[in-house]
Coordinates of C-alpha atoms in Angstrom, one line a residue:
X193 CA 57.9 -34.4 -13.5
X194 CA 55.6 -31.2 -13.4
X195 CA 55.4 -29.3 -16.5
X196 CA 57.3 -26.5 -17.0
X197 CA 54.8 -24.8 -19.0
X198 CA 52.0 -25.4 -16.5
X199 CA 54.4 -23.8 -13.7
X200 CA 54.8 -20.6 -16.0
X201 CA 50.7 -20.0 -16.5
X202 CA 50.2 -20.7 -12.5
X203 CA 53.2 -18.0 -11.8
X204 CA 51.4 -15.8 -14.1
X205 CA 48.1 -15.7 -12.6
X206 CA 47.2 -12.7 -10.7
X207 CA 48.0 -13.4 -6.7
X208 CA 44.7 -13.2 -4.9
X209 CA 44.8 -11.1 -1.3
X210 CA 44.3 -13.4 1.3
X211 CA 41.2 -12.7 3.7
X212 CA 41.2 -13.0 7.3
X213 CA 38.9 -15.1 9.0
X214 CA 37.4 -12.4 11.0
X215 CA 37.0 -10.0 7.8
X216 CA 33.2 -9.0 7.2
X217 CA 31.7 -9.4 4.2
X218 CA 30.2 -6.6 2.9
X219 CA 26.3 -6.0 2.0
X220 CA 25.4 -5.3 -1.4
X221 CA 24.2 -1.7 -2.5
X222 CA 21.3 -2.9 -3.2
X223 CA 20.0 -4.5 -0.2
X224 CA 21.5 -1.7 1.5
X225 CA 19.2 0.8 -0.2
X226 CA 16.4 -1.5 0.7
X227 CA 14.1 0.0 3.3
X228 CA 10.3 -0.8 4.2
X229 CA 9.4 2.2 6.5
X230 CA 6.3 0.5 8.1
X231 CA 8.0 -2.5 8.9
X232 CA 11.3 -0.8 10.0
X233 CA 8.8 1.2 12.4
X234 CA 7.0 -1.9 13.6
X235 CA 10.3 -3.8 14.4
X236 CA 12.4 -1.2 16.1
X237 CA 9.9 0.8 17.4
X238 CA 10.8 0.5 21.7
X239 CA 7.2 -0.9 22.4
X240 CA 6.5 -0.8 25.6
X241 CA 2.7 -0.7 26.3
X242 CA 1.1 -0.2 29.7
X243 CA 1.0 -3.6 31.5
X244 CA -2.5 -2.8 33.2
X245 CA -4.1 -2.1 29.7
X246 CA -4.5 -4.4 26.8
X247 CA -2.4 -3.9 24.0
X248 CA -4.7 -2.4 21.0
X249 CA -2.9 -2.2 17.6
X250 CA -4.6 -0.1 15.0
X251 CA -1.3 -0.2 13.0
X252 CA -0.9 -2.8 10.3
X253 CA -3.7 -2.9 7.3
X254 CA -4.3 -6.8 7.7
X255 CA -8.1 -7.3 7.9
X256 CA -7.2 -10.9 9.6
X257 CA -5.7 -9.8 12.8
X258 CA -8.8 -9.9 14.9
X259 CA -10.6 -12.8 13.2
X260 CA -13.7 -10.5 12.6
X261 CA -13.1 -10.2 8.9
X262 CA -12.8 -13.5 7.4
X263 CA -13.2 -14.5 3.6
X264 CA -16.3 -16.6 2.8
X265 CA -16.9 -20.1 2.8
X266 CA -16.9 -20.1 -0.8
X267 CA -13.8 -18.6 -1.3
X268 CA -12.1 -21.3 1.3
X269 CA -14.1 -23.9 -0.4
X270 CA -12.5 -23.1 -3.9
X271 CA -9.1 -23.4 -2.2
X272 CA -9.6 -26.2 -0.8
X273 CA -11.4 -28.4 -3.7
X274 CA -8.4 -27.0 -6.1
X275 CA -6.0 -28.7 -3.7
X276 CA -7.8 -31.9 -5.0
X277 CA -6.5 -30.9 -8.6
X278 CA -3.2 -31.0 -10.6
X279 CA -2.3 -27.6 -9.5
X280 CA 1.2 -28.7 -7.8
X281 CA 3.6 -27.8 -10.0
X282 CA 5.0 -24.7 -12.5
X283 CA 2.8 -22.8 -14.5
X284 CA 3.4 -20.1 -17.1
X285 CA 5.6 -17.2 -14.6
X286 CA 3.0 -14.8 -15.4
X287 CA -0.2 -16.7 -14.5
X288 CA -2.2 -19.8 -15.2
X289 CA -4.2 -18.9 -18.5
X290 CA -7.4 -20.2 -16.7
X291 CA -7.0 -17.7 -13.6
X292 CA -6.0 -14.9 -16.3
X293 CA -9.2 -15.4 -18.2
X294 CA -11.3 -15.4 -15.0
X295 CA -9.9 -12.0 -13.8
X296 CA -10.1 -10.5 -17.4
X297 CA -13.4 -11.2 -17.4
X298 CA -14.0 -9.8 -13.8
X299 CA -12.8 -6.5 -14.7
X300 CA -13.7 -6.4 -18.3
X301 CA -16.2 -3.4 -18.8
X302 CA -17.6 -2.4 -22.2
X303 CA -15.5 0.6 -22.1
X304 CA -12.4 -1.1 -21.4
X305 CA -12.6 -4.9 -22.7
X306 CA -9.6 -7.2 -21.4
X307 CA -8.5 -10.5 -22.4
X308 CA -6.0 -13.0 -20.7
X309 CA -3.3 -11.3 -22.5
X310 CA -3.6 -8.1 -20.4
X311 CA -3.4 -10.0 -17.5
X312 CA -0.3 -10.8 -15.6
X313 CA -0.3 -12.6 -11.8
X314 CA 1.9 -11.8 -9.4
X315 CA 3.1 -12.6 -5.8
X316 CA 0.5 -10.4 -4.1
X317 CA -0.1 -6.7 -5.2
X318 CA 3.0 -5.3 -4.2
X319 CA 4.8 -7.7 -6.4
X320 CA 2.7 -6.2 -9.3
X321 CA 3.5 -2.7 -8.2
X322 CA 7.5 -3.5 -8.2
X323 CA 7.2 -5.3 -11.7
X324 CA 5.0 -2.3 -12.9
X325 CA 7.8 0.5 -11.6
X326 CA 10.8 -1.8 -12.6
X327 CA 9.4 -2.3 -16.0
X328 CA 8.8 1.8 -16.7
X329 CA 11.2 3.5 -14.4
X330 CA 14.9 3.7 -14.9
X331 CA 18.0 5.1 -12.9
X332 CA 17.5 8.1 -15.3
X333 CA 13.7 8.4 -15.7
X334 CA 11.7 9.1 -12.5
X335 CA 8.3 8.3 -11.3
X336 CA 5.9 10.3 -9.6
X337 CA 4.8 9.4 -6.3
X338 CA 2.0 10.6 -4.1
X339 CA 2.5 12.2 -0.4
X340 CA 1.2 11.0 1.8
X341 CA 1.5 7.5 0.1
X342 CA 1.8 3.7 0.8
X343 CA 5.7 3.8 1.9
X344 CA 6.1 0.6 0.2
X345 CA 6.2 2.5 -2.9
X346 CA 9.7 4.1 -2.1
X347 CA 11.0 0.6 -0.9
X348 CA 10.6 -0.4 -4.7
X349 CA 12.0 2.4 -6.1
X350 CA 15.0 2.7 -3.4
X351 CA 15.9 -1.2 -4.2
X352 CA 16.0 -0.9 -7.9
X353 CA 17.8 2.6 -8.0
X354 CA 14.6 4.4 -9.6
X355 CA 14.6 8.3 -8.8
X356 CA 11.3 9.6 -7.6
X357 CA 9.7 12.7 -7.3
X358 CA 6.4 13.4 -4.8
X359 CA 3.3 15.4 -5.3
X360 CA 0.9 16.6 -2.6
X361 CA -2.6 15.5 -2.0
X362 CA -4.8 17.9 0.0
X363 CA -6.3 16.7 3.3
X364 CA -9.1 19.4 3.3
X365 CA -10.2 18.3 -0.4
X366 CA -10.9 14.8 0.4
X367 CA -7.1 13.9 -0.3
X368 CA -7.4 14.9 -3.9
X369 CA -4.1 15.3 -5.9
X370 CA -2.7 19.0 -6.2
X371 CA -2.9 19.0 -9.8
X372 CA -1.0 22.1 -10.2
X373 CA 1.9 21.0 -8.4
X374 CA 2.1 17.4 -10.1
X375 CA 2.3 19.3 -13.4
X376 CA 4.9 21.3 -12.3
X377 CA 6.9 18.1 -11.4
X378 CA 6.9 16.6 -15.0
X379 CA 9.5 16.9 -17.4
X380 CA 11.3 14.9 -20.1
X381 CA 13.0 12.5 -17.4
X382 CA 9.3 11.5 -16.0
X383 CA 8.7 8.1 -16.7
X384 CA 4.9 7.7 -15.4
X385 CA 2.7 8.7 -12.7
X386 CA 1.7 6.4 -10.0
X387 CA -1.7 7.0 -8.0
X388 CA -3.5 5.4 -5.6
X389 CA -7.4 4.9 -5.7
X390 CA -9.0 4.3 -2.9
X391 CA -5.8 5.4 -0.9
X392 CA -3.6 3.6 1.8
X393 CA -2.9 5.6 4.0
X394 CA -5.7 8.5 3.3
X395 CA -9.2 6.4 3.2
X396 CA -9.7 8.7 -0.1
X397 CA -11.9 7.4 -3.0
X398 CA -11.2 10.1 -5.8
X399 CA -14.4 11.2 -7.7
X400 CA -15.0 10.6 -11.3
X401 CA -14.6 13.9 -12.3
X402 CA -11.2 14.2 -10.3
X403 CA -10.0 11.0 -12.0
X404 CA -10.7 12.4 -15.1
X405 CA -8.7 15.4 -14.6
X406 CA -5.6 13.3 -13.7
X407 CA -6.3 11.4 -17.0
X408 CA -6.1 14.6 -18.8
X409 CA -2.8 15.9 -17.3
X410 CA -1.3 12.2 -18.1
X411 CA -2.4 12.4 -21.7
X412 CA -1.3 16.2 -21.9
X413 CA 2.3 14.7 -21.4
X414 CA 2.0 11.4 -22.8
X415 CA 2.5 9.7 -19.4
X416 CA 1.0 6.3 -18.5
X417 CA -0.4 5.4 -15.2
X418 CA 0.7 3.1 -12.5
X419 CA -2.8 2.6 -10.8
X420 CA -2.4 0.8 -7.1
X421 CA -5.9 -0.2 -7.0
X422 CA -6.0 -3.0 -4.2
X423 CA -9.1 -1.8 -2.6
X424 CA -11.0 -1.3 -5.8
X425 CA -14.8 -2.0 -5.3
X426 CA -14.1 -0.8 -1.4
X427 CA -15.6 2.5 -1.7
X428 CA -18.5 3.5 0.9
X429 CA -19.0 7.2 0.0
X430 CA -19.0 8.6 -3.5
X431 CA -18.6 6.8 -6.6
X432 CA -15.2 5.9 -7.9
X433 CA -14.0 3.5 -10.8
X434 CA -10.6 2.0 -12.4
X435 CA -8.4 4.1 -14.2
X436 CA -8.0 1.6 -16.6
X437 CA -11.9 1.9 -16.8
X438 CA -12.0 5.7 -17.6
X439 CA -8.7 5.9 -19.9
X440 CA -9.3 6.2 -23.3
X441 CA -5.9 7.1 -24.5
X442 CA -3.7 7.1 -21.6
X443 CA -2.0 3.6 -20.9
X444 CA -2.7 2.0 -17.4
X445 CA -1.2 -0.8 -15.6
X446 CA -3.5 -1.5 -12.8
X447 CA -2.4 -3.3 -9.8
X448 CA -4.8 -5.6 -7.8
X449 CA -5.2 -8.7 -6.2
X450 CA -7.1 -10.7 -3.5
X451 CA -5.3 -9.3 -0.4
X452 CA -7.9 -6.6 0.8
X453 CA -11.7 -7.2 -0.8
X454 CA -11.3 -10.8 -0.1
X455 CA -9.4 -10.5 3.1
X456 CA -6.6 -12.9 2.4
X457 CA -3.4 -10.9 2.7
X458 CA -1.3 -13.9 3.3
X459 CA -2.6 -15.7 0.1
X460 CA 0.0 -13.8 -1.7
X461 CA -1.7 -13.3 -5.1
X462 CA -2.1 -10.4 -6.9
X463 CA -2.2 -9.2 -10.5
X464 CA -1.5 -6.5 -13.2
X465 CA -4.3 -5.5 -15.7
X466 CA -2.8 -3.5 -18.8
X467 CA -5.4 -1.0 -20.3
X468 CA -3.6 -0.2 -23.8
X469 CA -6.0 1.1 -26.1
X470 CA -3.4 2.6 -28.7
X471 CA -0.9 -0.4 -28.0
X472 CA 1.6 2.2 -26.5
X473 CA 2.8 -0.6 -23.9
X474 CA 3.8 -3.3 -26.6
X475 CA 7.4 -3.2 -25.4
X476 CA 6.4 -3.2 -21.7
X477 CA 4.4 -6.2 -22.2
X478 CA 7.4 -8.2 -23.0
X479 CA 9.3 -6.9 -19.9
X480 CA 6.5 -7.6 -17.6
X481 CA 6.6 -11.2 -18.9
X482 CA 10.3 -11.2 -18.4
X483 CA 10.2 -9.6 -14.7
X484 CA 7.5 -12.2 -13.4
X485 CA 10.1 -15.0 -14.7
X486 CA 12.3 -13.8 -11.7
X487 CA 10.4 -15.7 -9.2
X488 CA 9.1 -18.1 -11.8
X489 CA 5.3 -17.4 -10.9
X490 CA 2.9 -17.0 -8.0
X491 CA 1.3 -19.5 -5.8
X492 CA -0.2 -22.0 -8.2
X493 CA -2.8 -23.6 -5.4
X494 CA -4.4 -19.9 -5.2
X495 CA -4.2 -19.2 -8.8
X496 CA -6.3 -22.6 -9.4
X497 CA -9.1 -21.3 -7.2
X498 CA -9.4 -17.6 -8.8
X499 CA -11.9 -18.5 -11.3
X500 CA -14.3 -19.6 -8.4
X501 CA -13.3 -17.2 -6.0
X502 CA -14.2 -14.4 -8.3
X503 CA -17.5 -16.2 -9.5
X504 CA -18.6 -17.8 -6.4
X505 CA -18.1 -15.0 -4.0
X506 CA -21.6 -14.1 -2.9
X507 CA -22.3 -10.3 -3.3
X508 CA -23.5 -9.9 0.2
X509 CA -19.8 -10.4 1.4
X510 CA -18.7 -7.5 -0.5
X511 CA -21.3 -5.4 0.5
X512 CA -21.2 -6.3 4.3
X513 CA -17.4 -5.7 4.2
X514 CA -18.3 -2.4 2.9
X515 CA -21.1 -1.6 5.4
X516 CA -18.7 -2.8 8.1
X517 CA -15.9 -0.5 7.2
X518 CA -18.4 2.4 6.9
X519 CA -19.9 2.0 10.3
X520 CA -16.2 1.8 11.6
X521 CA -15.2 4.8 10.4
X522 CA -18.4 6.6 11.6
X523 CA -17.4 5.3 15.2
X524 CA -14.1 6.5 15.0
X525 CA -15.0 10.2 13.4
X526 CA -17.7 10.6 16.3
X527 CA -15.5 9.3 18.9
X528 CA -12.8 11.7 17.9
X529 CA -14.1 14.7 16.3
X530 CA -14.9 16.4 19.8
X531 CA -11.2 15.5 20.8
X532 CA -9.6 19.4 20.6
X533 CA -6.2 18.3 20.0
X534 CA -7.3 16.0 17.3
X535 CA -8.9 16.5 13.5
X536 CA -10.0 13.2 12.3
X537 CA -10.8 13.0 8.3
X538 CA -13.5 10.9 7.3
X539 CA -12.6 8.5 4.9
X540 CA -14.6 7.5 1.4
X541 CA -13.0 3.7 1.0
X542 CA -10.3 1.2 1.9
X543 CA -9.9 0.5 5.7
X544 CA -8.1 3.4 7.2
X545 CA -8.6 6.8 8.6
X546 CA -6.3 9.7 9.2
X547 CA -6.5 11.9 12.2
X548 CA -4.4 15.1 12.3
X549 CA -2.6 15.7 15.7
X550 CA -2.7 19.4 16.8
X551 CA 1.0 19.5 18.1
X552 CA 0.7 23.2 19.1
X553 CA -2.6 22.2 21.4
X554 CA -0.1 19.4 23.3
X555 CA 2.0 20.0 26.3
X556 CA 4.8 17.7 25.9
X557 CA 4.4 16.2 22.6
X558 CA 6.6 17.5 19.8
X559 CA 5.6 15.1 16.5
X560 CA 3.8 12.7 15.6
X561 CA 6.3 9.8 16.6
X562 CA 6.4 11.1 20.0
X563 CA 2.6 10.9 20.2
X564 CA 2.7 7.2 19.2
X565 CA 5.2 6.2 21.5
X566 CA 3.8 8.2 24.7
X567 CA 0.3 6.6 23.7
X568 CA 1.7 3.2 23.6
X569 CA 3.3 3.7 27.1
X570 CA 0.3 5.0 28.7
X571 CA -2.5 3.6 27.0
X572 CA -1.5 0.6 25.1
X573 CA -3.1 1.9 21.8
X574 CA -0.9 2.0 18.7
X575 CA -1.7 3.6 15.6
X576 CA 0.9 4.5 12.9
X577 CA 2.7 7.7 13.1
X578 CA 2.1 9.0 9.4
X579 CA 5.3 10.5 9.1
X580 CA 6.5 7.4 7.7
X581 CA 3.7 7.8 4.6
X582 CA 5.2 11.5 4.1
X583 CA 2.9 13.9 5.9
X584 CA 3.9 15.0 9.8
X585 CA 1.6 15.3 12.7
X586 CA -0.8 12.7 11.6
X587 CA -1.4 9.2 12.6
X588 CA -3.4 6.2 10.7
X589 CA -6.0 4.3 12.2
X590 CA -7.0 0.8 10.9
X591 CA -10.6 0.3 10.7
X592 CA -10.9 -3.7 10.7
X593 CA -10.8 -3.7 14.6
X594 CA -13.6 -4.9 16.3
X595 CA -16.4 -2.2 17.2
X596 CA -15.9 -2.6 21.2
X597 CA -12.2 -2.4 20.8
X598 CA -12.3 0.5 18.4
X599 CA -14.6 2.4 20.7
X600 CA -12.2 1.7 23.7
X601 CA -9.1 2.6 21.9
X602 CA -10.9 6.3 20.8
X603 CA -11.7 6.6 24.5
X604 CA -8.1 5.9 25.4
X605 CA -6.6 8.3 22.7
X606 CA -9.1 11.1 24.1
X607 CA -8.0 10.5 27.6
X608 CA -4.6 10.8 26.6
X609 CA -4.8 14.0 25.2
X610 CA -6.7 15.6 27.6
X611 CA -3.7 14.4 29.9
X612 CA -1.5 16.0 27.3
X613 CA -3.5 19.3 26.6
X614 CA -1.7 22.4 27.1
X615 CA -2.2 24.2 30.1
X616 CA -3.8 27.5 29.9
X617 CA -2.2 30.2 31.8
X618 CA -4.2 31.7 34.8
X619 CA -5.1 35.6 35.0
X620 CA -3.6 36.3 38.6
X621 CA -5.2 39.7 38.1
X622 CA -8.5 38.5 39.2

């Protein structure tokens, strides 16, 4: 016989609403608020290239796409040999000590010494940026972002509910920060300033004097810097340093990784180096470890290879990569500077060039998106519309394309602009 008390307890349980078989399961606000503008564009753009012309993609910053930029043999050997070691299991979530020691030694300078305790290994530089922004930003404390800037910053902030404000960089001044505007955006709810150097998408590399101006402004208001320095060391015009190396009083969380300088973006190992001479980030450091524990750490095979990658990569590899990128930038600039409807901006580093579209000189092109869509359909050339980076009527070109294809792409772009140039009215009085 059933227990009456049990029947009573069951009857007091709240009745659950029955769900229909076809009722949709809702997406969470976290996922719904997550947007990667570049991936959305690439995945959703109605790409219909001209079938009579080869499709030339100058859109994604992956140096491995065309096979002409390859990591050196020493880097590949380091990974191959690491596979024969005991690197198959879990390691500390913020990275192997041996790898962290190697990274600290690689980036240590007399003015900014580092130890392994200042290094946090992440799943790519994008993960390093996510962890840094998530550790410092809050739903009530905003982060200042560059415009134009890498669109992933907004993706991370939107996913985590971190408010942002945008400061402008100035194309005519080699994409330097508008410091007066930046200062006007700072208030009691500012958590940090994020800077990108060298820059994706702009291809800029700040002068040391401009870097010192940025640090002085951050110090004035007691703000830390989050420095996206994935292209550190990839400067081919002028001189530029890590913000952490230059800073005396401003805490700097520098995001880097293997992806760009060693040409292996698919290996997905990055890092944060913390430059904090006055121990202002003591609470943040514990948070960085906790956030690394969310995914239980980065790829251990690649981590095991890091000491050899950093010590055995030949200097000639770095200098050759920079020389080739510089030559590519010169090719694009020389090919496009004479096109009346365009204005290319010569880069100083990274692997990109920004080109302004003079919309008022084109007949039926209304903005950068229309420019790209029509260019693809007519000439099978795909640059990225820079509206996704926050600046209208520019396109971003990738410089890791083989030289012959780069020249051909530029020539097609020039032909396209000539075809769509605004017709001048004829003087009928003559």
